[in-house]
Amino acid sequence: MIRNEGEYKEAVRRFGEERRRLASQRAALAKAGLSKTEIKRAMDPFRSFHLQLAEEVEAYERLKRGDLGELLNLHGLGRTLVALRIVLGLTQRELAQRLTVDESQVSRDERNEYHGIAVERASRILDALRVNLKSAFEGPVVGG
């Protein structure tokens, strides 16, 4: 997950490099006389990385446009906290100031996607982001 503008710029740069590398590799394999099937088989691992990078760049761009998506369960809470900060246009430094913690703490927490975060701490981060959480439960009705 891309968490800030620096990571985004680096990912875009790497994406361009990978695109050129893929084209060059494909041309070299074709020149070596490999069939289309052999070229595809040889290129698939490289394409997989390239597609993953493209998805990360697109996801960050969606967040920058304000497209947060939906939190379907608490397993995605950490990623959602990072996404909320991005959607709101806050830097890690600004969030750290609101939380009165060091920027490195926010960076570390986001890198780990707030793994194992306690409810109280998540609530404090939501307050710092000035976001209200609205929840609804869906599923089978017990005893109905």
CSV table of C-alpha atoms in Angstrom, one decimal:
chain,number,residue,atom,x,y,z
A,1,MET,CA,0.0,0.0,0.0
A,2,ILE,CA,1.3,3.4,-1.0
A,3,ARG,CA,1.1,5.7,2.1
A,4,ASN,CA,2.5,9.1,1.0
A,5,GLU,CA,3.5,11.2,-1.9
A,6,GLY,CA,7.1,10.2,-1.8
A,7,GLU,CA,6.1,6.5,-2.1
A,8,TYR,CA,3.7,7.4,-4.8
A,9,LYS,CA,6.3,9.2,-6.9
A,10,GLU,CA,8.7,6.4,-6.4
A,11,ALA,CA,6.1,3.8,-7.5
A,12,VAL,CA,5.3,5.8,-10.6
A,13,ARG,CA,9.0,6.0,-11.5
A,14,ARG,CA,9.4,2.3,-11.0
A,15,PHE,CA,6.3,1.6,-13.0
A,16,GLY,CA,7.7,3.5,-16.0
A,17,GLU,CA,11.0,1.6,-15.6
A,18,GLU,CA,9.3,-1.7,-15.4
A,19,ARG,CA,7.2,-0.9,-18.5
A,20,ARG,CA,10.4,-0.2,-20.5
A,21,ARG,CA,12.1,-3.3,-19.1
A,22,LEU,CA,9.2,-5.5,-20.0
A,23,ALA,CA,9.2,-4.2,-23.6
A,24,SER,CA,12.9,-4.7,-23.9
A,25,GLN,CA,12.8,-8.2,-22.4
A,26,ARG,CA,9.9,-9.2,-24.7
A,27,ALA,CA,11.8,-7.9,-27.8
A,28,ALA,CA,15.0,-9.8,-26.7
A,29,LEU,CA,13.1,-13.1,-26.3
A,30,ALA,CA,11.4,-12.6,-29.7
A,31,LYS,CA,14.8,-11.9,-31.2
A,32,ALA,CA,16.1,-15.1,-29.6
A,33,GLY,CA,13.5,-17.0,-31.6
A,34,LEU,CA,11.1,-18.0,-28.8
A,35,SER,CA,7.5,-18.7,-29.6
A,36,LYS,CA,4.7,-16.5,-28.4
A,37,THR,CA,3.8,-19.2,-25.8
A,38,GLU,CA,7.4,-19.4,-24.6
A,39,ILE,CA,7.6,-15.6,-24.4
A,40,LYS,CA,4.4,-15.4,-22.4
A,41,ARG,CA,5.6,-18.0,-20.0
A,42,ALA,CA,8.9,-16.2,-19.5
A,43,MET,CA,7.3,-12.8,-19.1
A,44,ASP,CA,4.4,-13.8,-16.7
A,45,PRO,CA,6.4,-13.3,-13.4
A,46,PHE,CA,7.5,-9.9,-14.6
A,47,ARG,CA,4.0,-8.9,-15.7
A,48,SER,CA,2.7,-10.0,-12.3
A,49,PHE,CA,4.9,-7.6,-10.5
A,50,HIS,CA,4.1,-4.8,-13.0
A,51,LEU,CA,0.4,-5.3,-12.6
A,52,GLN,CA,0.7,-5.3,-8.8
A,53,LEU,CA,2.5,-2.0,-9.0
A,54,ALA,CA,-0.1,-0.6,-11.3
A,55,GLU,CA,-2.9,-1.6,-8.9
A,56,GLU,CA,-1.1,0.1,-6.0
A,57,VAL,CA,-0.6,3.3,-8.0
A,58,GLU,CA,-4.3,3.3,-9.1
A,59,ALA,CA,-5.5,2.6,-5.5
A,60,TYR,CA,-3.5,5.6,-4.2
A,61,GLU,CA,-4.8,7.8,-7.0
A,62,ARG,CA,-8.4,6.8,-6.1
A,63,LEU,CA,-7.8,7.7,-2.5
A,64,LYS,CA,-6.4,11.1,-3.5
A,65,ARG,CA,-9.7,11.7,-5.5
A,66,GLY,CA,-11.6,10.9,-2.3
A,67,ASP,CA,-12.7,7.4,-3.2
A,68,LEU,CA,-12.4,5.5,0.1
A,69,GLY,CA,-14.4,2.5,-0.6
A,70,GLU,CA,-16.2,0.6,2.2
A,71,LEU,CA,-14.9,-1.1,5.4
A,72,LEU,CA,-16.6,-4.5,5.4
A,73,ASN,CA,-15.1,-5.9,8.6
A,74,LEU,CA,-12.6,-4.9,11.2
A,75,HIS,CA,-9.8,-6.8,9.5
A,76,GLY,CA,-9.4,-3.9,7.1
A,77,LEU,CA,-9.4,-1.2,9.8
A,78,GLY,CA,-5.7,-0.5,9.7
A,79,ARG,CA,-5.7,0.0,5.9
A,80,THR,CA,-8.8,2.2,6.3
A,81,LEU,CA,-7.1,4.4,8.9
A,82,VAL,CA,-4.2,5.0,6.4
A,83,ALA,CA,-6.7,5.5,3.6
A,84,LEU,CA,-8.7,8.1,5.6
A,85,ARG,CA,-5.5,10.1,6.2
A,86,ILE,CA,-4.7,10.1,2.5
A,87,VAL,CA,-8.3,11.0,1.5
A,88,LEU,CA,-8.3,13.9,4.0
A,89,GLY,CA,-5.1,15.2,2.5
A,90,LEU,CA,-3.1,14.9,5.7
A,91,THR,CA,0.5,14.1,5.9
A,92,GLN,CA,1.9,11.6,8.4
A,93,ARG,CA,3.5,14.6,10.1
A,94,GLU,CA,0.2,16.4,10.4
A,95,LEU,CA,-1.5,13.3,11.9
A,96,ALA,CA,1.4,12.9,14.3
A,97,GLN,CA,1.0,16.5,15.4
A,98,ARG,CA,-2.7,15.9,16.0
A,99,LEU,CA,-1.9,12.8,18.0
A,100,THR,CA,1.0,14.4,19.8
A,101,VAL,CA,3.4,11.6,18.8
A,102,ASP,CA,6.5,11.6,16.7
A,103,GLU,CA,6.1,11.3,13.0
A,104,SER,CA,8.2,8.2,13.0
A,105,GLN,CA,5.5,6.5,15.2
A,106,VAL,CA,2.8,7.2,12.6
A,107,SER,CA,5.1,6.0,9.8
A,108,ARG,CA,5.9,2.8,11.6
A,109,ASP,CA,2.2,2.2,12.5
A,110,GLU,CA,1.1,2.8,8.9
A,111,ARG,CA,3.9,0.5,7.5
A,112,ASN,CA,2.4,-2.2,9.7
A,113,GLU,CA,-1.1,-1.2,8.8
A,114,TYR,CA,-1.9,-0.7,12.5
A,115,HIS,CA,-1.7,-4.4,13.0
A,116,GLY,CA,-3.2,-5.4,16.3
A,117,ILE,CA,-4.5,-1.9,17.1
A,118,ALA,CA,-6.7,-1.6,20.2
A,119,VAL,CA,-10.2,-0.1,19.9
A,120,GLU,CA,-9.2,2.8,22.2
A,121,ARG,CA,-6.2,3.7,20.0
A,122,ALA,CA,-8.3,3.4,16.8
A,123,SER,CA,-10.8,5.7,18.3
A,124,ARG,CA,-8.1,8.2,19.2
A,125,ILE,CA,-6.8,8.2,15.6
A,126,LEU,CA,-10.4,8.6,14.2
A,127,ASP,CA,-10.8,11.6,16.6
A,128,ALA,CA,-7.5,13.1,15.3
A,129,LEU,CA,-8.7,12.6,11.8
A,130,ARG,CA,-12.0,14.3,12.8
A,131,VAL,CA,-13.9,11.3,11.4
A,132,ASN,CA,-17.0,9.7,12.8
A,133,LEU,CA,-17.5,6.0,12.5
A,134,LYS,CA,-20.9,4.7,11.5
A,135,SER,CA,-21.5,1.0,11.7
A,136,ALA,CA,-24.2,-1.5,10.8
A,137,PHE,CA,-24.3,-5.2,11.3
A,138,GLU,CA,-25.5,-7.5,8.6
A,139,GLY,CA,-26.0,-11.3,8.7
A,140,PRO,CA,-28.2,-14.0,9.9
A,141,VAL,CA,-30.8,-13.0,12.5
A,142,VAL,CA,-30.3,-15.1,15.7
A,143,GLY,CA,-33.5,-16.5,17.2
A,144,GLY,CA,-35.6,-15.1,14.3
